[in-house]
mmCIF file of C-alpha atoms and ligand atoms in Angstrom:
data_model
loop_
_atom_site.group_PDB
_atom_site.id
_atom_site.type_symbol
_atom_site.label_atom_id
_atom_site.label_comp_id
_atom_site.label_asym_id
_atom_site.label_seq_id
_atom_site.Cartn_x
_atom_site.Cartn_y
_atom_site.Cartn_z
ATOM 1 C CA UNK A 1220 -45.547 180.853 84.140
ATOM 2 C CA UNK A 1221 -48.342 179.324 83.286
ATOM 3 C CA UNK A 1222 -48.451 175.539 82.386
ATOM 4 C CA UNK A 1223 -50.593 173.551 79.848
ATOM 5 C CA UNK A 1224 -52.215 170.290 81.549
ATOM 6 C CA UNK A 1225 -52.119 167.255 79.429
ATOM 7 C CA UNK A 1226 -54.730 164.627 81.277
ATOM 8 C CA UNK A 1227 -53.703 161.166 80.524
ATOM 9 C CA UNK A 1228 -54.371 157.534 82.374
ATOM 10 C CA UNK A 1229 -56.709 157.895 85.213
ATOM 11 C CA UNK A 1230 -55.283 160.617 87.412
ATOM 12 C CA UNK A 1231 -52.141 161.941 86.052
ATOM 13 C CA UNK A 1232 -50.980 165.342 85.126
ATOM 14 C CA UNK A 1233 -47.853 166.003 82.376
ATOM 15 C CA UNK A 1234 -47.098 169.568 82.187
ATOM 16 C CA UNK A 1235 -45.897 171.429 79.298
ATOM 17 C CA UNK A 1236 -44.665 174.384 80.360
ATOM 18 C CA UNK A 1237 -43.978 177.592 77.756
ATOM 19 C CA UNK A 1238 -40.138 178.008 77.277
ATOM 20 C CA UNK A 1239 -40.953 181.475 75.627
ATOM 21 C CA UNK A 1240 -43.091 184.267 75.753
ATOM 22 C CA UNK A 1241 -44.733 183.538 72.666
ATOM 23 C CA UNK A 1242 -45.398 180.321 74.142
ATOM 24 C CA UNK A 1243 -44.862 178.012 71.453
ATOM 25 C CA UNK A 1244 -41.677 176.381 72.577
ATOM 26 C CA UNK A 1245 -42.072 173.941 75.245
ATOM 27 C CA UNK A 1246 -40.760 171.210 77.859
ATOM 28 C CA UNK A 1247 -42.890 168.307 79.208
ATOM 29 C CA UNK A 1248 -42.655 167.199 82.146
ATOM 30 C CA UNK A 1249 -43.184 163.625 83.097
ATOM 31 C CA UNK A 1250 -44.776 162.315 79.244
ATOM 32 C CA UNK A 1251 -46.196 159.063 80.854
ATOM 33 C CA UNK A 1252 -48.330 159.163 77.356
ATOM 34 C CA UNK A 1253 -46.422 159.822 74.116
ATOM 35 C CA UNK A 1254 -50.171 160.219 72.457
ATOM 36 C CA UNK A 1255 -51.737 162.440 75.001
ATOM 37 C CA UNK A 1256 -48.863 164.950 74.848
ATOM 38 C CA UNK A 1257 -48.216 164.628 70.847
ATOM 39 C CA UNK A 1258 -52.432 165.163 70.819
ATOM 40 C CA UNK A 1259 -52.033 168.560 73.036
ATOM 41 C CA UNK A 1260 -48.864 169.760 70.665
ATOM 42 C CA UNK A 1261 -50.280 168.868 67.306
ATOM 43 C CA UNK A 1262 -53.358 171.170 67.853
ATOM 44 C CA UNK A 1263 -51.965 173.904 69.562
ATOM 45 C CA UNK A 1264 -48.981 173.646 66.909
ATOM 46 C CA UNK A 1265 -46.203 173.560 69.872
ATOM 47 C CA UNK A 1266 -42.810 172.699 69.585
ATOM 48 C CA UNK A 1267 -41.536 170.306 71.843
ATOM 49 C CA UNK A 1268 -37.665 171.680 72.787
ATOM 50 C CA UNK A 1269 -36.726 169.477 76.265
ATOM 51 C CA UNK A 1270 -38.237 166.683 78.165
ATOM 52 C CA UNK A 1271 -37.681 167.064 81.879
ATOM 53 C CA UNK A 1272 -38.376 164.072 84.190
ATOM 54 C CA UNK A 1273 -38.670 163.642 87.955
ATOM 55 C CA UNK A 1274 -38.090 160.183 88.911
ATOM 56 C CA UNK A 1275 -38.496 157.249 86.710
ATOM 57 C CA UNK A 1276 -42.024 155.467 87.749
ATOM 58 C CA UNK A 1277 -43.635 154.361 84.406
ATOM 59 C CA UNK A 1278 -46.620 156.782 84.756
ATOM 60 C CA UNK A 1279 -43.741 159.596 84.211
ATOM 61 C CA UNK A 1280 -41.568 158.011 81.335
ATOM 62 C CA UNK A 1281 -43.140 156.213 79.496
ATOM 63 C CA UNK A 1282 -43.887 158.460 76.690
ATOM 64 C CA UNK A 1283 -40.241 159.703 76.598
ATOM 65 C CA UNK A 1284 -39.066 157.135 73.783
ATOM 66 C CA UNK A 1285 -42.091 157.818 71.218
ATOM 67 C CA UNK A 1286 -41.730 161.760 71.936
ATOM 68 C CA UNK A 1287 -37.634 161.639 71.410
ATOM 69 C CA UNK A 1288 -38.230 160.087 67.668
ATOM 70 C CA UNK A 1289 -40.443 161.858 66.898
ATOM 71 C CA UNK A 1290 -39.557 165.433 68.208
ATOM 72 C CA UNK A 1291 -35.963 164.959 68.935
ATOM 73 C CA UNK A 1292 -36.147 166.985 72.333
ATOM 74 C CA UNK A 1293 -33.364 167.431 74.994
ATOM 75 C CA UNK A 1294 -33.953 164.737 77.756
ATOM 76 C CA UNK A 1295 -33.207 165.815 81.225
ATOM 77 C CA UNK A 1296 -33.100 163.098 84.253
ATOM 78 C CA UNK A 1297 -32.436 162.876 87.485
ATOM 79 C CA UNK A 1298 -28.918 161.698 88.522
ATOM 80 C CA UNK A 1299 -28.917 158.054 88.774
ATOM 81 C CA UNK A 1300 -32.067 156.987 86.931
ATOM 82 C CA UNK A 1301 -32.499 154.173 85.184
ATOM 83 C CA UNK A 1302 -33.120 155.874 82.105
ATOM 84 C CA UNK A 1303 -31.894 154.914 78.673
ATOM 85 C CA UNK A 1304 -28.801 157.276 77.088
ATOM 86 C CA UNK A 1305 -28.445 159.886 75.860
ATOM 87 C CA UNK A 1306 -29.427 161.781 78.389
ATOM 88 C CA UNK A 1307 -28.906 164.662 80.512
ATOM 89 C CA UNK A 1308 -28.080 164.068 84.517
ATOM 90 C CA UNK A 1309 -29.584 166.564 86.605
ATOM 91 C CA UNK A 1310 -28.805 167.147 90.635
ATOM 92 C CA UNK A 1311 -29.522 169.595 93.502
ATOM 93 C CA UNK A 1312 -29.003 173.788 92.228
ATOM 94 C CA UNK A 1313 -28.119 172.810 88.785
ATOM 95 C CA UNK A 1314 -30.084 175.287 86.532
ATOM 96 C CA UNK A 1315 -30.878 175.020 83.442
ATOM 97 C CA UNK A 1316 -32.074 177.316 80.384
ATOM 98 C CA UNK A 1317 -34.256 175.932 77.710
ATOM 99 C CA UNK A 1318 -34.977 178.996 75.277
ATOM 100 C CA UNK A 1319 -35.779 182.199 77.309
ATOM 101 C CA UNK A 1320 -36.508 180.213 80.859
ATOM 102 C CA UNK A 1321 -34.128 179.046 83.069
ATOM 103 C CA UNK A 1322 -35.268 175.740 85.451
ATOM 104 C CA UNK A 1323 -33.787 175.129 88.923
ATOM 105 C CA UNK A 1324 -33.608 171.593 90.032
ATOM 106 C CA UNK A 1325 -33.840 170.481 93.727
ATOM 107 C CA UNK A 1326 -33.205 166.995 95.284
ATOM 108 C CA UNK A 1327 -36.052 165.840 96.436
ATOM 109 C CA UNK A 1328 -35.816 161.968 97.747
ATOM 110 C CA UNK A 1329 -38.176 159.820 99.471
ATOM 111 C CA UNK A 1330 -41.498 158.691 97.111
ATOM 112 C CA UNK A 1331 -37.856 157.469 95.335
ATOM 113 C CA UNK A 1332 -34.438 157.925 96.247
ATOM 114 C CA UNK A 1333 -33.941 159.800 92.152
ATOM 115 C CA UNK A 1334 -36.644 162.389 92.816
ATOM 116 C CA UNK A 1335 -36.241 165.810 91.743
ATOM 117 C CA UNK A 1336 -38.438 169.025 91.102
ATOM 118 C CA UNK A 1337 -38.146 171.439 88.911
ATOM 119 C CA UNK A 1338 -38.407 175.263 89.564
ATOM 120 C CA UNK A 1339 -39.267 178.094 86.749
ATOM 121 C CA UNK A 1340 -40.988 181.229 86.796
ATOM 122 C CA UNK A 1341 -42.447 180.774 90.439
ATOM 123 C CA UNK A 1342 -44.152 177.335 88.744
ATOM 124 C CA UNK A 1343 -42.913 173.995 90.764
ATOM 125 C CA UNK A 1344 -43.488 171.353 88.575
ATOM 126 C CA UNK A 1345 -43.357 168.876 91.948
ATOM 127 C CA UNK A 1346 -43.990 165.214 90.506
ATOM 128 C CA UNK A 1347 -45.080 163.209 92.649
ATOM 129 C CA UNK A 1348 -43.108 165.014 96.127
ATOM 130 C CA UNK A 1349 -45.635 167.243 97.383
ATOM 131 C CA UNK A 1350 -49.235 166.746 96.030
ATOM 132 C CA UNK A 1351 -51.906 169.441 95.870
ATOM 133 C CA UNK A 1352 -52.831 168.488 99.821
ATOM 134 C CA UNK A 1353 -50.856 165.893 100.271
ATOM 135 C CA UNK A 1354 -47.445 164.290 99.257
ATOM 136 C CA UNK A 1355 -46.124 160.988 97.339
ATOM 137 C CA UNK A 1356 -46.263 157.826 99.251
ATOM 138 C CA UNK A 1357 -42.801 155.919 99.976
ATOM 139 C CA UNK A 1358 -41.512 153.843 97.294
ATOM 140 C CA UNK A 1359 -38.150 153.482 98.063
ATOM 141 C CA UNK A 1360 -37.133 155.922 99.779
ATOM 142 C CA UNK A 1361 -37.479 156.731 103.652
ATOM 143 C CA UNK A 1362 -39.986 159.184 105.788
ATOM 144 C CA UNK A 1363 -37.020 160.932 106.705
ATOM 145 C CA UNK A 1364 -35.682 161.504 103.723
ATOM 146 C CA UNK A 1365 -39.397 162.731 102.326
ATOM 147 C CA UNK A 1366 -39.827 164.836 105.309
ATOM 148 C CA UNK A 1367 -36.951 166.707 104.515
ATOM 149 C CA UNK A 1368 -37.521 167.426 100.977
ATOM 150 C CA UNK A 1369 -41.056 168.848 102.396
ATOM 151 C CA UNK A 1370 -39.241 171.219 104.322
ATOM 152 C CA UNK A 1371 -36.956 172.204 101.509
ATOM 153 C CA UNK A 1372 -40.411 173.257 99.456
ATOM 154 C CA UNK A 1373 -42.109 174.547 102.756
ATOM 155 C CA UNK A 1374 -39.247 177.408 102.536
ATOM 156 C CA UNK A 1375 -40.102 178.490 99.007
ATOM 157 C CA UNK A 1376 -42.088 181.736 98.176
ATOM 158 C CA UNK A 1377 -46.051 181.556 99.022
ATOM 159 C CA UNK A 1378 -47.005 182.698 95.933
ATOM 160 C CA UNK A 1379 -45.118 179.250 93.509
ATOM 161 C CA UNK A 1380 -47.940 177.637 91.856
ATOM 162 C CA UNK A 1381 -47.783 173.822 92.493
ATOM 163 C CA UNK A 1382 -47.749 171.465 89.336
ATOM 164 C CA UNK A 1383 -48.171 168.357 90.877
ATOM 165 C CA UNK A 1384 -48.598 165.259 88.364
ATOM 166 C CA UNK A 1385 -51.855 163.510 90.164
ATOM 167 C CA UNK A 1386 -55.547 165.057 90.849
ATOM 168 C CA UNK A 1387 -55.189 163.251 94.272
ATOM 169 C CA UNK A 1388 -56.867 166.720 95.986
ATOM 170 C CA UNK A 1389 -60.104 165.220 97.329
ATOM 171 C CA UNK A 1390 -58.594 162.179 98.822
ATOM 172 C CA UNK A 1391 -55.517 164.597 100.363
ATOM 173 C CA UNK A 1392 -58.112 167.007 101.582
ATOM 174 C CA UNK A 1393 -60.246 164.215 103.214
ATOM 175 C CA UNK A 1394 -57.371 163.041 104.491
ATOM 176 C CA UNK A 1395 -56.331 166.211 105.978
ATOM 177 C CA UNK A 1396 -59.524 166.949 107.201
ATOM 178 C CA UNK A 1397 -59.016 163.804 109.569
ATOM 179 C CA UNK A 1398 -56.137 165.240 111.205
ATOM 180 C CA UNK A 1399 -56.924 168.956 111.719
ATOM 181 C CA UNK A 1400 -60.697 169.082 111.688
ATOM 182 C CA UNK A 1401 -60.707 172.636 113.238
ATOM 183 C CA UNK A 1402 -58.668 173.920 110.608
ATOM 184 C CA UNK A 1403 -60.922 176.639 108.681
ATOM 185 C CA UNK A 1404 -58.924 177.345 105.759
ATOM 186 C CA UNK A 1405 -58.828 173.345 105.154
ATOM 187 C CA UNK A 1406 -63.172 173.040 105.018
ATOM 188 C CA UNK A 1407 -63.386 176.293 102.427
ATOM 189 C CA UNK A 1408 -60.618 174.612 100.448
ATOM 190 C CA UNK A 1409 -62.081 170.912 100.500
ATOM 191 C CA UNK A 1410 -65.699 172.128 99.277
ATOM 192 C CA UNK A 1411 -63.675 174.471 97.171
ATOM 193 C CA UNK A 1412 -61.754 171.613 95.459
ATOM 194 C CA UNK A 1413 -65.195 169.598 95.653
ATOM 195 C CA UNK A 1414 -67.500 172.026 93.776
ATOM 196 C CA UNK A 1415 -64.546 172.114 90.871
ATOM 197 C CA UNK A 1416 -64.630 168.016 90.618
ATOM 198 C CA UNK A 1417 -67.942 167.986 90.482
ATOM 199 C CA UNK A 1418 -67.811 170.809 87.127
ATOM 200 C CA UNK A 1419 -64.962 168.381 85.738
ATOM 201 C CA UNK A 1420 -62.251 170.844 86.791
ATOM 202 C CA UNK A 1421 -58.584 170.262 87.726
ATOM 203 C CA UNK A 1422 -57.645 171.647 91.392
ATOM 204 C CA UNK A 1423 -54.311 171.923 90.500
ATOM 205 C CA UNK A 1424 -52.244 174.249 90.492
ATOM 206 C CA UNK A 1425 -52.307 175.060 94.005
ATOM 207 C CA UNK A 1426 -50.292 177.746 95.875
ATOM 208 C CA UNK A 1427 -47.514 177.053 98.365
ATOM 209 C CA UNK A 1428 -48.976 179.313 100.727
ATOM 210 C CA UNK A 1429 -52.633 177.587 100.576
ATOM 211 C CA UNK A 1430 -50.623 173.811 101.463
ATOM 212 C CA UNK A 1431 -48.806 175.423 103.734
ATOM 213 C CA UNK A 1432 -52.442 176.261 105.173
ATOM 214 C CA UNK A 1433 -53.797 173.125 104.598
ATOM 215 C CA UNK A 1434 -51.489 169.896 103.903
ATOM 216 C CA UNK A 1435 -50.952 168.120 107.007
ATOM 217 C CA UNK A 1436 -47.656 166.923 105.123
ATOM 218 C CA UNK A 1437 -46.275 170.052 106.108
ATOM 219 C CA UNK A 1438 -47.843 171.208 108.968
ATOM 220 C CA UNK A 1439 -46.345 168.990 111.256
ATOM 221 C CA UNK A 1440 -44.638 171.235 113.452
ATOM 222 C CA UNK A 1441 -47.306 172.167 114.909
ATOM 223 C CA UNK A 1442 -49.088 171.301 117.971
ATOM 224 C CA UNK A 1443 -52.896 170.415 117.153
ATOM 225 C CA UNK A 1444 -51.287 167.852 114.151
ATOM 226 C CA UNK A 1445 -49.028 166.104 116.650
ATOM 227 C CA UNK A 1446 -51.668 165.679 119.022
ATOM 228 C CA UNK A 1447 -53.925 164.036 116.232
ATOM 229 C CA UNK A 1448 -50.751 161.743 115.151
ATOM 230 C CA UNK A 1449 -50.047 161.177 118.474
ATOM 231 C CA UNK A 1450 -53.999 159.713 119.486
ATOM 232 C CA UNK A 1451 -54.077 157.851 116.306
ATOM 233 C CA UNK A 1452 -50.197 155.908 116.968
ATOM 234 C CA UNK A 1453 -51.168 155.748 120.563
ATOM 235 C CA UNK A 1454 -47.876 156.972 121.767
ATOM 236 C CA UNK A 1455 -46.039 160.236 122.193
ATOM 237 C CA UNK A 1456 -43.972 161.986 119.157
ATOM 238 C CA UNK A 1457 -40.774 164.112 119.993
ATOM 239 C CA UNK A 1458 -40.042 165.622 116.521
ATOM 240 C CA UNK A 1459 -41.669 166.764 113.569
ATOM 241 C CA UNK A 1460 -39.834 164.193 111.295
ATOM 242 C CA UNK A 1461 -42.003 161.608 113.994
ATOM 243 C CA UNK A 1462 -45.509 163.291 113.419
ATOM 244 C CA UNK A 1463 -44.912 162.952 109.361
ATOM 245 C CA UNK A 1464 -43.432 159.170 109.706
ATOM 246 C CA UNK A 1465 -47.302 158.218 111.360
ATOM 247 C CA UNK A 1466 -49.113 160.489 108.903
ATOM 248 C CA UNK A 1467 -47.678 158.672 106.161
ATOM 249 C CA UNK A 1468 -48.347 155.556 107.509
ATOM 250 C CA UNK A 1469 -52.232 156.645 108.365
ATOM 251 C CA UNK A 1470 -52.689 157.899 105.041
ATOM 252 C CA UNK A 1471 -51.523 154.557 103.356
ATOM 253 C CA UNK A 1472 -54.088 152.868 105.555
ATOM 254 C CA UNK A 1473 -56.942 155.343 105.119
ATOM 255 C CA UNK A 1474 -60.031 155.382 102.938
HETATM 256 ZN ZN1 ZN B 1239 -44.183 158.021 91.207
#
């Protein structure tokens, strides 16, 4: 699947993805921007079936209401949002078909305790879980609990093209390039991601197999990234869930 990219705000991504292979029956995900996305389906002359959210930060609702009177889409949400009825709850393995393409959902807590991410057609449409180099900062929910859903992606095919809902890449790949400064792949892909910024071009999608390369979020199994967490926390780390607990915290503080 490929997705459309609807810019809106400073940094944010909402997806529409095609529900057909016609492609002019769709689902957005995340309409923080009623305007941006009715802008994007107006010209292309889409039709707008299902709204699919991931957790309920405003940058990823707030278009819902506008878009549901004017479109009258399905509204899926994650169980337990605070999101206004009638709606749809959604929770870990559900799947559901819009059209001709079925979506797999997947628990994903931690940047919130109601985060989810939503599978179709080897796309991940990932919020704001894992970033294209990085992942979502802690806003309620715990390291643990973020590490976890981390590995839960980790596991998925190499080849799933990550929708992410930020152009964070530079500042993940700086980031990154902190911790594992030997890391090859992680230089090509930084003045990769560079040279397209520079043109005005989105870095994402990503593939899982190039973060699983490259994103210190999930590379902390392995030695050379728990030795960098280790110098920077001054003590020693006994467990991968440790490592990503001071990464977290390093990247909150780093600039
Ligand atoms: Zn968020």
């Amino acid at each position: 699947m490929q997705a459309i990219a609807v810019p809106a705000f400073r940094d944010n991504y909402i997806w529409l993805a095609p529900l057909n292979s016609e492609g002019r029956e769709v689902a957005v995900v995340d309409p923080g921007d009623a305007r941006a996305v009715t802008e994007v389906l107006e010209a292309r002359a889409l039709k707008l079936r299902a709204i699919l959210i991931t957790h309920h930060h405003y940058d990823h609702v707030d278009g819902v209401h506008a878009l549901r009177e004017r479109y009258a889409p399905a509204l899926f949400v994650p169980h337990g949002s605070p999101l206004p009825q009638p709606h749809h709850e959604v929770e870990e393995g559900d799947e559901i078909t819009l059209v001709e393409t079925r979506f797999t959902v997947l628990e994903t807590p931690g940047h919130t305790p109601d985060h989810v991410v939503y599978l179709a057609g080897g796309a991940l449409f990932s919020g704001d879980t894992l970033f294209t180099g990085g992942c979502g900062r802690l806003f309620g929910g715990s390291a643990e609990q973020l590490y976890r859903s981390l590995e839960k992606l980790r596991r998925l095919p190499g080849e799933s093209r990550i929708y992410c809902a930020h152009e964070y890449t530079l500042g993940n790949l700086r980031f990154a390039r902190e911790v594992e400064p030997g890391n090859e792949a992680l230089r090509r892909r930084l003045a990769e991601a560079e040279a397209r910024r520079r043109q005005g071009l989105p870095t994402v999608p990503s593939t899982l197999a190039l973060e699983r390369d490259t994103n210190p979020f999930l590379r902390c199994h392995l030695p050379e990234v728990q030795a960098t967490a280790e110098r920077f926390s001054g003590r020693s780390l006994t467990s991968p869930e440790a490592v990503f607990a001071v990464l977290r915290y390093w990247k909150d503080t780093f600039s």
